[in-house]
């Protein structure tokens, strides 16, 4: 996972604020050297790859990624929809974390990108891991200490599932989509997500012409 040194939340939001679908946004992503090499040869676009996305084989991760792809496709024009795995990027420069990784700086049109808050996404990964995978996936019959809720109406995390006021499955699933509502950071006075204002961006692929540079 990328852990950037980020500016303030408000400055990040200002940089990515939508002005028009054809406006350009600059993003950074850490990718395996082999994928970068193939991209720069101009032979194939860079797309999410299962051998990297599922390398840790965490339970529920495939279901979580499938949910993210569905959410992306509800928000993207048809020509930019994702039919495999998303490419994860950041709107701030990222450190290179591995010997076999490289940092790509890219520039794409705003209409190709879906932005979301990172902290509740990590919560969603935990939720899907509890729900199981594939045919084993199910909504819980018994709550433990937390509901499968990403955010309450105020946009802050709710972690009191044992308080007796347990949300329904529909309420929980509906709350997940708030991770895409970046206006919460301005509208909600007690907004608690991403005290390190870590916003992520997903897109279906990176084309060779999107590359600005490969960071040394």
JSON list of C-alpha atoms in Angstrom, two decimals:
[
{"chain": "A", "resi": 1, "resn": "UNK", "atom": "CA", "xyz": [0.00, 0.00, 0.00]},
{"chain": "A", "resi": 2, "resn": "UNK", "atom": "CA", "xyz": [1.24, 3.47, -0.88]},
{"chain": "A", "resi": 3, "resn": "UNK", "atom": "CA", "xyz": [1.92, 5.80, 2.06]},
{"chain": "A", "resi": 4, "resn": "UNK", "atom": "CA", "xyz": [2.63, 9.23, 0.62]},
{"chain": "A", "resi": 5, "resn": "UNK", "atom": "CA", "xyz": [3.65, 12.37, 2.36]},
{"chain": "A", "resi": 6, "resn": "UNK", "atom": "CA", "xyz": [0.59, 14.41, 1.52]},
{"chain": "A", "resi": 7, "resn": "UNK", "atom": "CA", "xyz": [-0.37, 18.08, 1.67]},
{"chain": "A", "resi": 8, "resn": "UNK", "atom": "CA", "xyz": [-3.52, 19.24, 3.40]},
{"chain": "A", "resi": 9, "resn": "UNK", "atom": "CA", "xyz": [-6.85, 17.67, 2.52]},
{"chain": "A", "resi": 10, "resn": "UNK", "atom": "CA", "xyz": [-8.22, 20.94, 1.21]},
{"chain": "A", "resi": 11, "resn": "UNK", "atom": "CA", "xyz": [-5.28, 21.49, -1.13]},
{"chain": "A", "resi": 12, "resn": "UNK", "atom": "CA", "xyz": [-5.64, 17.97, -2.53]},
{"chain": "A", "resi": 13, "resn": "UNK", "atom": "CA", "xyz": [-9.36, 18.50, -3.07]},
{"chain": "A", "resi": 14, "resn": "UNK", "atom": "CA", "xyz": [-8.68, 21.78, -4.83]},
{"chain": "A", "resi": 15, "resn": "UNK", "atom": "CA", "xyz": [-6.20, 20.13, -7.20]},
{"chain": "A", "resi": 16, "resn": "UNK", "atom": "CA", "xyz": [-8.65, 17.42, -8.25]},
{"chain": "A", "resi": 17, "resn": "UNK", "atom": "CA", "xyz": [-11.83, 19.48, -8.16]},
{"chain": "A", "resi": 18, "resn": "UNK", "atom": "CA", "xyz": [-13.82, 18.71, -11.32]},
{"chain": "A", "resi": 19, "resn": "UNK", "atom": "CA", "xyz": [-14.11, 21.63, -13.72]},
{"chain": "A", "resi": 20, "resn": "UNK", "atom": "CA", "xyz": [-14.89, 19.70, -16.87]},
{"chain": "A", "resi": 21, "resn": "UNK", "atom": "CA", "xyz": [-14.64, 16.09, -18.10]},
{"chain": "A", "resi": 22, "resn": "UNK", "atom": "CA", "xyz": [-11.76, 16.90, -20.44]},
{"chain": "A", "resi": 23, "resn": "UNK", "atom": "CA", "xyz": [-9.70, 18.67, -17.78]},
{"chain": "A", "resi": 24, "resn": "UNK", "atom": "CA", "xyz": [-6.39, 16.97, -17.12]},
{"chain": "A", "resi": 25, "resn": "UNK", "atom": "CA", "xyz": [-5.41, 15.57, -13.74]},
{"chain": "A", "resi": 26, "resn": "UNK", "atom": "CA", "xyz": [-1.94, 14.44, -12.74]},
{"chain": "A", "resi": 27, "resn": "UNK", "atom": "CA", "xyz": [-1.60, 11.17, -10.87]},
{"chain": "A", "resi": 28, "resn": "UNK", "atom": "CA", "xyz": [1.14, 8.89, -9.55]},
{"chain": "A", "resi": 29, "resn": "UNK", "atom": "CA", "xyz": [1.17, 5.12, -9.31]},
{"chain": "A", "resi": 30, "resn": "UNK", "atom": "CA", "xyz": [3.63, 2.44, -8.20]},
{"chain": "A", "resi": 31, "resn": "UNK", "atom": "CA", "xyz": [3.82, -0.43, -10.69]},
{"chain": "A", "resi": 32, "resn": "UNK", "atom": "CA", "xyz": [5.97, -3.49, -11.26]},
{"chain": "A", "resi": 33, "resn": "UNK", "atom": "CA", "xyz": [8.98, -2.85, -13.49]},
{"chain": "A", "resi": 34, "resn": "UNK", "atom": "CA", "xyz": [7.88, -5.49, -16.01]},
{"chain": "A", "resi": 35, "resn": "UNK", "atom": "CA", "xyz": [4.50, -3.80, -16.46]},
{"chain": "A", "resi": 36, "resn": "UNK", "atom": "CA", "xyz": [6.17, -0.40, -16.89]},
{"chain": "A", "resi": 37, "resn": "UNK", "atom": "CA", "xyz": [8.58, -1.79, -19.48]},
{"chain": "A", "resi": 38, "resn": "UNK", "atom": "CA", "xyz": [5.73, -3.24, -21.54]},
{"chain": "A", "resi": 39, "resn": "UNK", "atom": "CA", "xyz": [3.78, 0.00, -21.29]},
{"chain": "A", "resi": 40, "resn": "UNK", "atom": "CA", "xyz": [6.69, 2.16, -22.44]},
{"chain": "A", "resi": 41, "resn": "UNK", "atom": "CA", "xyz": [7.26, -0.13, -25.43]},
{"chain": "A", "resi": 42, "resn": "UNK", "atom": "CA", "xyz": [3.80, 0.95, -26.53]},
{"chain": "A", "resi": 43, "resn": "UNK", "atom": "CA", "xyz": [2.71, -2.66, -26.96]},
{"chain": "A", "resi": 44, "resn": "UNK", "atom": "CA", "xyz": [-0.06, -2.95, -24.37]},
{"chain": "A", "resi": 45, "resn": "UNK", "atom": "CA", "xyz": [-1.87, -0.64, -21.93]},
{"chain": "A", "resi": 46, "resn": "UNK", "atom": "CA", "xyz": [-1.16, -1.09, -18.25]},
{"chain": "A", "resi": 47, "resn": "UNK", "atom": "CA", "xyz": [-4.11, -2.72, -16.48]},
{"chain": "A", "resi": 48, "resn": "UNK", "atom": "CA", "xyz": [-4.66, -4.26, -13.07]},
{"chain": "A", "resi": 49, "resn": "UNK", "atom": "CA", "xyz": [-3.22, -7.77, -12.92]},
{"chain": "A", "resi": 50, "resn": "UNK", "atom": "CA", "xyz": [-4.41, -10.59, -10.71]},
{"chain": "A", "resi": 51, "resn": "UNK", "atom": "CA", "xyz": [-0.95, -11.86, -9.83]},
{"chain": "A", "resi": 52, "resn": "UNK", "atom": "CA", "xyz": [-0.22, -8.53, -8.16]},
{"chain": "A", "resi": 53, "resn": "UNK", "atom": "CA", "xyz": [-3.69, -7.60, -6.86]},
{"chain": "A", "resi": 54, "resn": "UNK", "atom": "CA", "xyz": [-4.31, -10.96, -5.20]},
{"chain": "A", "resi": 55, "resn": "UNK", "atom": "CA", "xyz": [-0.74, -11.80, -4.24]},
{"chain": "A", "resi": 56, "resn": "UNK", "atom": "CA", "xyz": [-1.60, -11.86, -0.53]},
{"chain": "A", "resi": 57, "resn": "UNK", "atom": "CA", "xyz": [-4.73, -14.01, -1.17]},
{"chain": "A", "resi": 58, "resn": "UNK", "atom": "CA", "xyz": [-6.69, -12.14, 1.52]},
{"chain": "A", "resi": 59, "resn": "UNK", "atom": "CA", "xyz": [-10.19, -13.54, 1.94]},
{"chain": "A", "resi": 60, "resn": "UNK", "atom": "CA", "xyz": [-12.84, -11.30, 0.47]},
{"chain": "A", "resi": 61, "resn": "UNK", "atom": "CA", "xyz": [-10.43, -9.23, -1.60]},
{"chain": "A", "resi": 62, "resn": "UNK", "atom": "CA", "xyz": [-11.79, -10.48, -4.92]},
{"chain": "A", "resi": 63, "resn": "UNK", "atom": "CA", "xyz": [-15.31, -9.52, -3.84]},
{"chain": "A", "resi": 64, "resn": "UNK", "atom": "CA", "xyz": [-14.13, -6.10, -2.70]},
{"chain": "A", "resi": 65, "resn": "UNK", "atom": "CA", "xyz": [-12.41, -5.43, -6.02]},
{"chain": "A", "resi": 66, "resn": "UNK", "atom": "CA", "xyz": [-15.51, -6.61, -7.89]},
{"chain": "A", "resi": 67, "resn": "UNK", "atom": "CA", "xyz": [-17.58, -4.12, -5.87]},
{"chain": "A", "resi": 68, "resn": "UNK", "atom": "CA", "xyz": [-15.10, -1.32, -6.70]},
{"chain": "A", "resi": 69, "resn": "UNK", "atom": "CA", "xyz": [-15.24, -2.13, -10.42]},
{"chain": "A", "resi": 70, "resn": "UNK", "atom": "CA", "xyz": [-19.05, -2.00, -10.31]},
{"chain": "A", "resi": 71, "resn": "UNK", "atom": "CA", "xyz": [-18.93, 1.38, -8.59]},
{"chain": "A", "resi": 72, "resn": "UNK", "atom": "CA", "xyz": [-16.43, 2.71, -11.11]},
{"chain": "A", "resi": 73, "resn": "UNK", "atom": "CA", "xyz": [-18.59, 1.63, -14.02]},
{"chain": "A", "resi": 74, "resn": "UNK", "atom": "CA", "xyz": [-21.60, 3.43, -12.58]},
{"chain": "A", "resi": 75, "resn": "UNK", "atom": "CA", "xyz": [-19.56, 6.64, -12.58]},
{"chain": "A", "resi": 76, "resn": "UNK", "atom": "CA", "xyz": [-17.48, 6.39, -15.76]},
{"chain": "A", "resi": 77, "resn": "UNK", "atom": "CA", "xyz": [-18.47, 6.92, -19.41]},
{"chain": "A", "resi": 78, "resn": "UNK", "atom": "CA", "xyz": [-18.87, 3.62, -21.23]},
{"chain": "A", "resi": 79, "resn": "UNK", "atom": "CA", "xyz": [-15.62, 3.96, -23.19]},
{"chain": "A", "resi": 80, "resn": "UNK", "atom": "CA", "xyz": [-13.62, 4.26, -19.97]},
{"chain": "A", "resi": 81, "resn": "UNK", "atom": "CA", "xyz": [-15.32, 1.56, -17.94]},
{"chain": "A", "resi": 82, "resn": "UNK", "atom": "CA", "xyz": [-13.30, -1.16, -16.27]},
{"chain": "A", "resi": 83, "resn": "UNK", "atom": "CA", "xyz": [-13.67, -4.75, -17.47]},
{"chain": "A", "resi": 84, "resn": "UNK", "atom": "CA", "xyz": [-10.87, -6.28, -15.44]},
{"chain": "A", "resi": 85, "resn": "UNK", "atom": "CA", "xyz": [-9.13, -4.98, -12.34]},
{"chain": "A", "resi": 86, "resn": "UNK", "atom": "CA", "xyz": [-8.67, -1.29, -11.53]},
{"chain": "A", "resi": 87, "resn": "UNK", "atom": "CA", "xyz": [-5.38, 0.54, -11.66]},
{"chain": "A", "resi": 88, "resn": "UNK", "atom": "CA", "xyz": [-4.78, 2.29, -8.33]},
{"chain": "A", "resi": 89, "resn": "UNK", "atom": "CA", "xyz": [-3.20, 5.74, -8.37]},
{"chain": "A", "resi": 90, "resn": "UNK", "atom": "CA", "xyz": [-2.81, 8.77, -6.10]},
{"chain": "A", "resi": 91, "resn": "UNK", "atom": "CA", "xyz": [-3.17, 12.51, -6.72]},
{"chain": "A", "resi": 92, "resn": "UNK", "atom": "CA", "xyz": [0.10, 13.06, -4.84]},
{"chain": "A", "resi": 93, "resn": "UNK", "atom": "CA", "xyz": [3.58, 11.79, -5.55]},
{"chain": "A", "resi": 94, "resn": "UNK", "atom": "CA", "xyz": [4.25, 8.35, -4.14]},
{"chain": "A", "resi": 95, "resn": "UNK", "atom": "CA", "xyz": [7.41, 6.74, -2.82]},
{"chain": "A", "resi": 96, "resn": "UNK", "atom": "CA", "xyz": [8.66, 3.61, -4.54]},
{"chain": "A", "resi": 97, "resn": "UNK", "atom": "CA", "xyz": [8.25, 0.78, -2.06]},
{"chain": "A", "resi": 98, "resn": "UNK", "atom": "CA", "xyz": [9.91, -2.22, -3.69]},
{"chain": "A", "resi": 99, "resn": "UNK", "atom": "CA", "xyz": [13.08, -3.12, -5.60]},
{"chain": "A", "resi": 100, "resn": "UNK", "atom": "CA", "xyz": [10.97, -4.34, -8.53]},
{"chain": "A", "resi": 101, "resn": "UNK", "atom": "CA", "xyz": [8.63, -1.32, -8.56]},
{"chain": "A", "resi": 102, "resn": "UNK", "atom": "CA", "xyz": [8.72, 2.01, -10.36]},
{"chain": "A", "resi": 103, "resn": "UNK", "atom": "CA", "xyz": [6.73, 5.20, -9.89]},
{"chain": "A", "resi": 104, "resn": "UNK", "atom": "CA", "xyz": [4.84, 6.45, -12.92]},
{"chain": "A", "resi": 105, "resn": "UNK", "atom": "CA", "xyz": [3.67, 10.03, -13.22]},
{"chain": "A", "resi": 106, "resn": "UNK", "atom": "CA", "xyz": [0.70, 10.19, -15.57]},
{"chain": "A", "resi": 107, "resn": "UNK", "atom": "CA", "xyz": [-1.76, 12.75, -16.88]},
{"chain": "A", "resi": 108, "resn": "UNK", "atom": "CA", "xyz": [-5.29, 11.76, -17.89]},
{"chain": "A", "resi": 109, "resn": "UNK", "atom": "CA", "xyz": [-8.63, 13.43, -18.45]},
{"chain": "A", "resi": 110, "resn": "UNK", "atom": "CA", "xyz": [-10.86, 13.80, -15.41]},
{"chain": "A", "resi": 111, "resn": "UNK", "atom": "CA", "xyz": [-13.62, 11.70, -17.00]},
{"chain": "A", "resi": 112, "resn": "UNK", "atom": "CA", "xyz": [-11.42, 8.57, -16.85]},
{"chain": "A", "resi": 113, "resn": "UNK", "atom": "CA", "xyz": [-10.88, 8.69, -13.09]},
{"chain": "A", "resi": 114, "resn": "UNK", "atom": "CA", "xyz": [-12.91, 7.84, -9.99]},
{"chain": "A", "resi": 115, "resn": "UNK", "atom": "CA", "xyz": [-11.66, 9.42, -6.76]},
{"chain": "A", "resi": 116, "resn": "UNK", "atom": "CA", "xyz": [-12.43, 8.05, -3.30]},
{"chain": "A", "resi": 117, "resn": "UNK", "atom": "CA", "xyz": [-11.30, 8.21, 0.32]},
{"chain": "A", "resi": 118, "resn": "UNK", "atom": "CA", "xyz": [-8.75, 5.60, 1.24]},
{"chain": "A", "resi": 119, "resn": "UNK", "atom": "CA", "xyz": [-9.49, 5.03, 4.94]},
{"chain": "A", "resi": 120, "resn": "UNK", "atom": "CA", "xyz": [-13.05, 3.71, 4.44]},
{"chain": "A", "resi": 121, "resn": "UNK", "atom": "CA", "xyz": [-11.79, 1.58, 1.54]},
{"chain": "A", "resi": 122, "resn": "UNK", "atom": "CA", "xyz": [-9.51, -0.24, 3.97]},
{"chain": "A", "resi": 123, "resn": "UNK", "atom": "CA", "xyz": [-12.53, -0.67, 6.23]},
{"chain": "A", "resi": 124, "resn": "UNK", "atom": "CA", "xyz": [-14.42, -2.18, 3.29]},
{"chain": "A", "resi": 125, "resn": "UNK", "atom": "CA", "xyz": [-11.61, -4.68, 2.74]},
{"chain": "A", "resi": 126, "resn": "UNK", "atom": "CA", "xyz": [-12.07, -5.75, 6.37]},
{"chain": "A", "resi": 127, "resn": "UNK", "atom": "CA", "xyz": [-15.82, -6.03, 5.88]},
{"chain": "A", "resi": 128, "resn": "UNK", "atom": "CA", "xyz": [-15.51, -8.21, 2.79]},
{"chain": "A", "resi": 129, "resn": "UNK", "atom": "CA", "xyz": [-12.97, -10.41, 4.55]},
{"chain": "A", "resi": 130, "resn": "UNK", "atom": "CA", "xyz": [-15.56, -11.04, 7.27]},
{"chain": "A", "resi": 131, "resn": "UNK", "atom": "CA", "xyz": [-18.27, -11.80, 4.72]},
{"chain": "A", "resi": 132, "resn": "UNK", "atom": "CA", "xyz": [-16.27, -14.51, 2.97]},
{"chain": "A", "resi": 133, "resn": "UNK", "atom": "CA", "xyz": [-15.63, -15.13, -0.71]},
{"chain": "A", "resi": 134, "resn": "UNK", "atom": "CA", "xyz": [-17.65, -16.30, -3.70]},
{"chain": "A", "resi": 135, "resn": "UNK", "atom": "CA", "xyz": [-20.35, -18.83, -2.84]},
{"chain": "A", "resi": 136, "resn": "UNK", "atom": "CA", "xyz": [-19.41, -18.52, 0.85]},
{"chain": "A", "resi": 137, "resn": "UNK", "atom": "CA", "xyz": [-20.13, -14.78, 0.95]},
{"chain": "A", "resi": 138, "resn": "UNK", "atom": "CA", "xyz": [-23.03, -13.95, 3.25]},
{"chain": "A", "resi": 139, "resn": "UNK", "atom": "CA", "xyz": [-24.39, -11.18, 5.42]},
{"chain": "A", "resi": 140, "resn": "UNK", "atom": "CA", "xyz": [-23.81, -11.95, 9.12]},
{"chain": "A", "resi": 141, "resn": "UNK", "atom": "CA", "xyz": [-26.56, -13.39, 11.28]},
{"chain": "A", "resi": 142, "resn": "UNK", "atom": "CA", "xyz": [-24.90, -12.17, 14.47]},
{"chain": "A", "resi": 143, "resn": "UNK", "atom": "CA", "xyz": [-23.07, -8.90, 14.97]},
{"chain": "A", "resi": 144, "resn": "UNK", "atom": "CA", "xyz": [-19.87, -8.80, 16.96]},
{"chain": "A", "resi": 145, "resn": "UNK", "atom": "CA", "xyz": [-18.48, -5.40, 17.94]},
{"chain": "A", "resi": 146, "resn": "UNK", "atom": "CA", "xyz": [-19.05, -3.47, 14.69]},
{"chain": "A", "resi": 147, "resn": "UNK", "atom": "CA", "xyz": [-21.74, -3.28, 12.04]},
{"chain": "A", "resi": 148, "resn": "UNK", "atom": "CA", "xyz": [-20.71, -3.57, 8.42]},
{"chain": "A", "resi": 149, "resn": "UNK", "atom": "CA", "xyz": [-21.11, 0.16, 8.12]},
{"chain": "A", "resi": 150, "resn": "UNK", "atom": "CA", "xyz": [-18.52, 2.40, 6.53]},
{"chain": "A", "resi": 151, "resn": "UNK", "atom": "CA", "xyz": [-20.03, 5.75, 7.50]},
{"chain": "A", "resi": 152, "resn": "UNK", "atom": "CA", "xyz": [-23.02, 7.20, 9.21]},
{"chain": "A", "resi": 153, "resn": "UNK", "atom": "CA", "xyz": [-25.09, 10.09, 7.91]},
{"chain": "A", "resi": 154, "resn": "UNK", "atom": "CA", "xyz": [-22.54, 12.57, 9.22]},
{"chain": "A", "resi": 155, "resn": "UNK", "atom": "CA", "xyz": [-19.76, 11.03, 7.17]},
{"chain": "A", "resi": 156, "resn": "UNK", "atom": "CA", "xyz": [-17.81, 9.70, 10.14]},
{"chain": "A", "resi": 157, "resn": "UNK", "atom": "CA", "xyz": [-16.98, 6.13, 11.07]},
{"chain": "A", "resi": 158, "resn": "UNK", "atom": "CA", "xyz": [-19.49, 4.32, 13.27]},
{"chain": "A", "resi": 159, "resn": "UNK", "atom": "CA", "xyz": [-18.07, 1.57, 15.43]},
{"chain": "A", "resi": 160, "resn": "UNK", "atom": "CA", "xyz": [-20.78, 0.86, 17.99]},
{"chain": "A", "resi": 161, "resn": "UNK", "atom": "CA", "xyz": [-22.45, -2.16, 16.52]},
{"chain": "A", "resi": 162, "resn": "UNK", "atom": "CA", "xyz": [-23.10, -3.59, 19.98]},
{"chain": "A", "resi": 163, "resn": "UNK", "atom": "CA", "xyz": [-25.09, -0.52, 21.09]},
{"chain": "A", "resi": 164, "resn": "UNK", "atom": "CA", "xyz": [-28.43, -2.04, 20.14]},
{"chain": "A", "resi": 165, "resn": "UNK", "atom": "CA", "xyz": [-29.00, 0.35, 17.23]},
{"chain": "A", "resi": 166, "resn": "UNK", "atom": "CA", "xyz": [-27.71, -1.91, 14.46]},
{"chain": "A", "resi": 167, "resn": "UNK", "atom": "CA", "xyz": [-28.21, -0.70, 10.88]},
{"chain": "A", "resi": 168, "resn": "UNK", "atom": "CA", "xyz": [-29.87, -2.91, 8.31]},
{"chain": "A", "resi": 169, "resn": "UNK", "atom": "CA", "xyz": [-27.97, -4.57, 5.49]},
{"chain": "A", "resi": 170, "resn": "UNK", "atom": "CA", "xyz": [-29.40, -2.01, 3.04]},
{"chain": "A", "resi": 171, "resn": "UNK", "atom": "CA", "xyz": [-28.25, 0.88, 5.24]},
{"chain": "A", "resi": 172, "resn": "UNK", "atom": "CA", "xyz": [-24.79, -0.60, 5.54]},
{"chain": "A", "resi": 173, "resn": "UNK", "atom": "CA", "xyz": [-24.39, -1.27, 1.84]},
{"chain": "A", "resi": 174, "resn": "UNK", "atom": "CA", "xyz": [-25.71, 2.20, 1.04]},
{"chain": "A", "resi": 175, "resn": "UNK", "atom": "CA", "xyz": [-23.15, 3.75, 3.36]},
{"chain": "A", "resi": 176, "resn": "UNK", "atom": "CA", "xyz": [-20.29, 2.23, 1.38]},
{"chain": "A", "resi": 177, "resn": "UNK", "atom": "CA", "xyz": [-20.88, 4.56, -1.55]},
{"chain": "A", "resi": 178, "resn": "UNK", "atom": "CA", "xyz": [-20.10, 7.57, 0.62]},
{"chain": "A", "resi": 179, "resn": "UNK", "atom": "CA", "xyz": [-16.41, 6.85, 0.10]},
{"chain": "A", "resi": 180, "resn": "UNK", "atom": "CA", "xyz": [-16.80, 8.51, -3.32]},
{"chain": "A", "resi": 181, "resn": "UNK", "atom": "CA", "xyz": [-18.44, 11.67, -1.97]},
{"chain": "A", "resi": 182, "resn": "UNK", "atom": "CA", "xyz": [-15.48, 14.01, -1.61]},
{"chain": "A", "resi": 183, "resn": "UNK", "atom": "CA", "xyz": [-17.82, 16.89, -0.74]},
{"chain": "A", "resi": 184, "resn": "UNK", "atom": "CA", "xyz": [-18.21, 15.35, 2.73]},
{"chain": "A", "resi": 185, "resn": "UNK", "atom": "CA", "xyz": [-14.83, 16.79, 3.66]},
{"chain": "A", "resi": 186, "resn": "UNK", "atom": "CA", "xyz": [-16.23, 20.29, 3.16]},
{"chain": "A", "resi": 187, "resn": "UNK", "atom": "CA", "xyz": [-19.83, 19.81, 4.26]},
{"chain": "A", "resi": 188, "resn": "UNK", "atom": "CA", "xyz": [-19.37, 17.86, 7.50]},
{"chain": "A", "resi": 189, "resn": "UNK", "atom": "CA", "xyz": [-17.98, 19.73, 10.49]},
{"chain": "A", "resi": 190, "resn": "UNK", "atom": "CA", "xyz": [-16.99, 16.53, 12.35]},
{"chain": "A", "resi": 191, "resn": "UNK", "atom": "CA", "xyz": [-15.56, 14.80, 9.29]},
{"chain": "A", "resi": 192, "resn": "UNK", "atom": "CA", "xyz": [-13.16, 12.14, 10.52]},
{"chain": "A", "resi": 193, "resn": "UNK", "atom": "CA", "xyz": [-11.95, 10.18, 7.49]},
{"chain": "A", "resi": 194, "resn": "UNK", "atom": "CA", "xyz": [-8.38, 10.54, 6.40]},
{"chain": "A", "resi": 195, "resn": "UNK", "atom": "CA", "xyz": [-6.85, 12.78, 9.00]},
{"chain": "A", "resi": 196, "resn": "UNK", "atom": "CA", "xyz": [-3.90, 12.12, 6.73]},
{"chain": "A", "resi": 197, "resn": "UNK", "atom": "CA", "xyz": [-5.95, 13.23, 3.73]},
{"chain": "A", "resi": 198, "resn": "UNK", "atom": "CA", "xyz": [-5.23, 10.16, 1.66]},
{"chain": "A", "resi": 199, "resn": "UNK", "atom": "CA", "xyz": [-7.39, 10.22, -1.45]},
{"chain": "A", "resi": 200, "resn": "UNK", "atom": "CA", "xyz": [-7.02, 7.45, -4.00]},
{"chain": "A", "resi": 201, "resn": "UNK", "atom": "CA", "xyz": [-7.92, 7.35, -7.67]},
{"chain": "A", "resi": 202, "resn": "UNK", "atom": "CA", "xyz": [-8.86, 4.35, -9.80]},
{"chain": "A", "resi": 203, "resn": "UNK", "atom": "CA", "xyz": [-9.05, 4.01, -13.57]},
{"chain": "A", "resi": 204, "resn": "UNK", "atom": "CA", "xyz": [-9.41, 1.15, -16.01]},
{"chain": "A", "resi": 205, "resn": "UNK", "atom": "CA", "xyz": [-6.00, 1.40, -17.67]},
{"chain": "A", "resi": 206, "resn": "UNK", "atom": "CA", "xyz": [-2.97, 3.56, -18.38]},
{"chain": "A", "resi": 207, "resn": "UNK", "atom": "CA", "xyz": [-2.03, 4.09, -22.03]},
{"chain": "A", "resi": 208, "resn": "UNK", "atom": "CA", "xyz": [1.53, 4.85, -23.19]},
{"chain": "A", "resi": 209, "resn": "UNK", "atom": "CA", "xyz": [0.53, 8.38, -24.16]},
{"chain": "A", "resi": 210, "resn": "UNK", "atom": "CA", "xyz": [-0.63, 9.03, -20.55]},
{"chain": "A", "resi": 211, "resn": "UNK", "atom": "CA", "xyz": [2.90, 8.74, -19.16]},
{"chain": "A", "resi": 212, "resn": "UNK", "atom": "CA", "xyz": [4.59, 12.01, -18.23]},
{"chain": "A", "resi": 213, "resn": "UNK", "atom": "CA", "xyz": [7.70, 10.41, -16.80]},
{"chain": "A", "resi": 214, "resn": "UNK", "atom": "CA", "xyz": [9.09, 7.49, -14.84]},
{"chain": "A", "resi": 215, "resn": "UNK", "atom": "CA", "xyz": [10.55, 8.69, -11.58]},
{"chain": "A", "resi": 216, "resn": "UNK", "atom": "CA", "xyz": [14.10, 7.56, -10.85]}
]
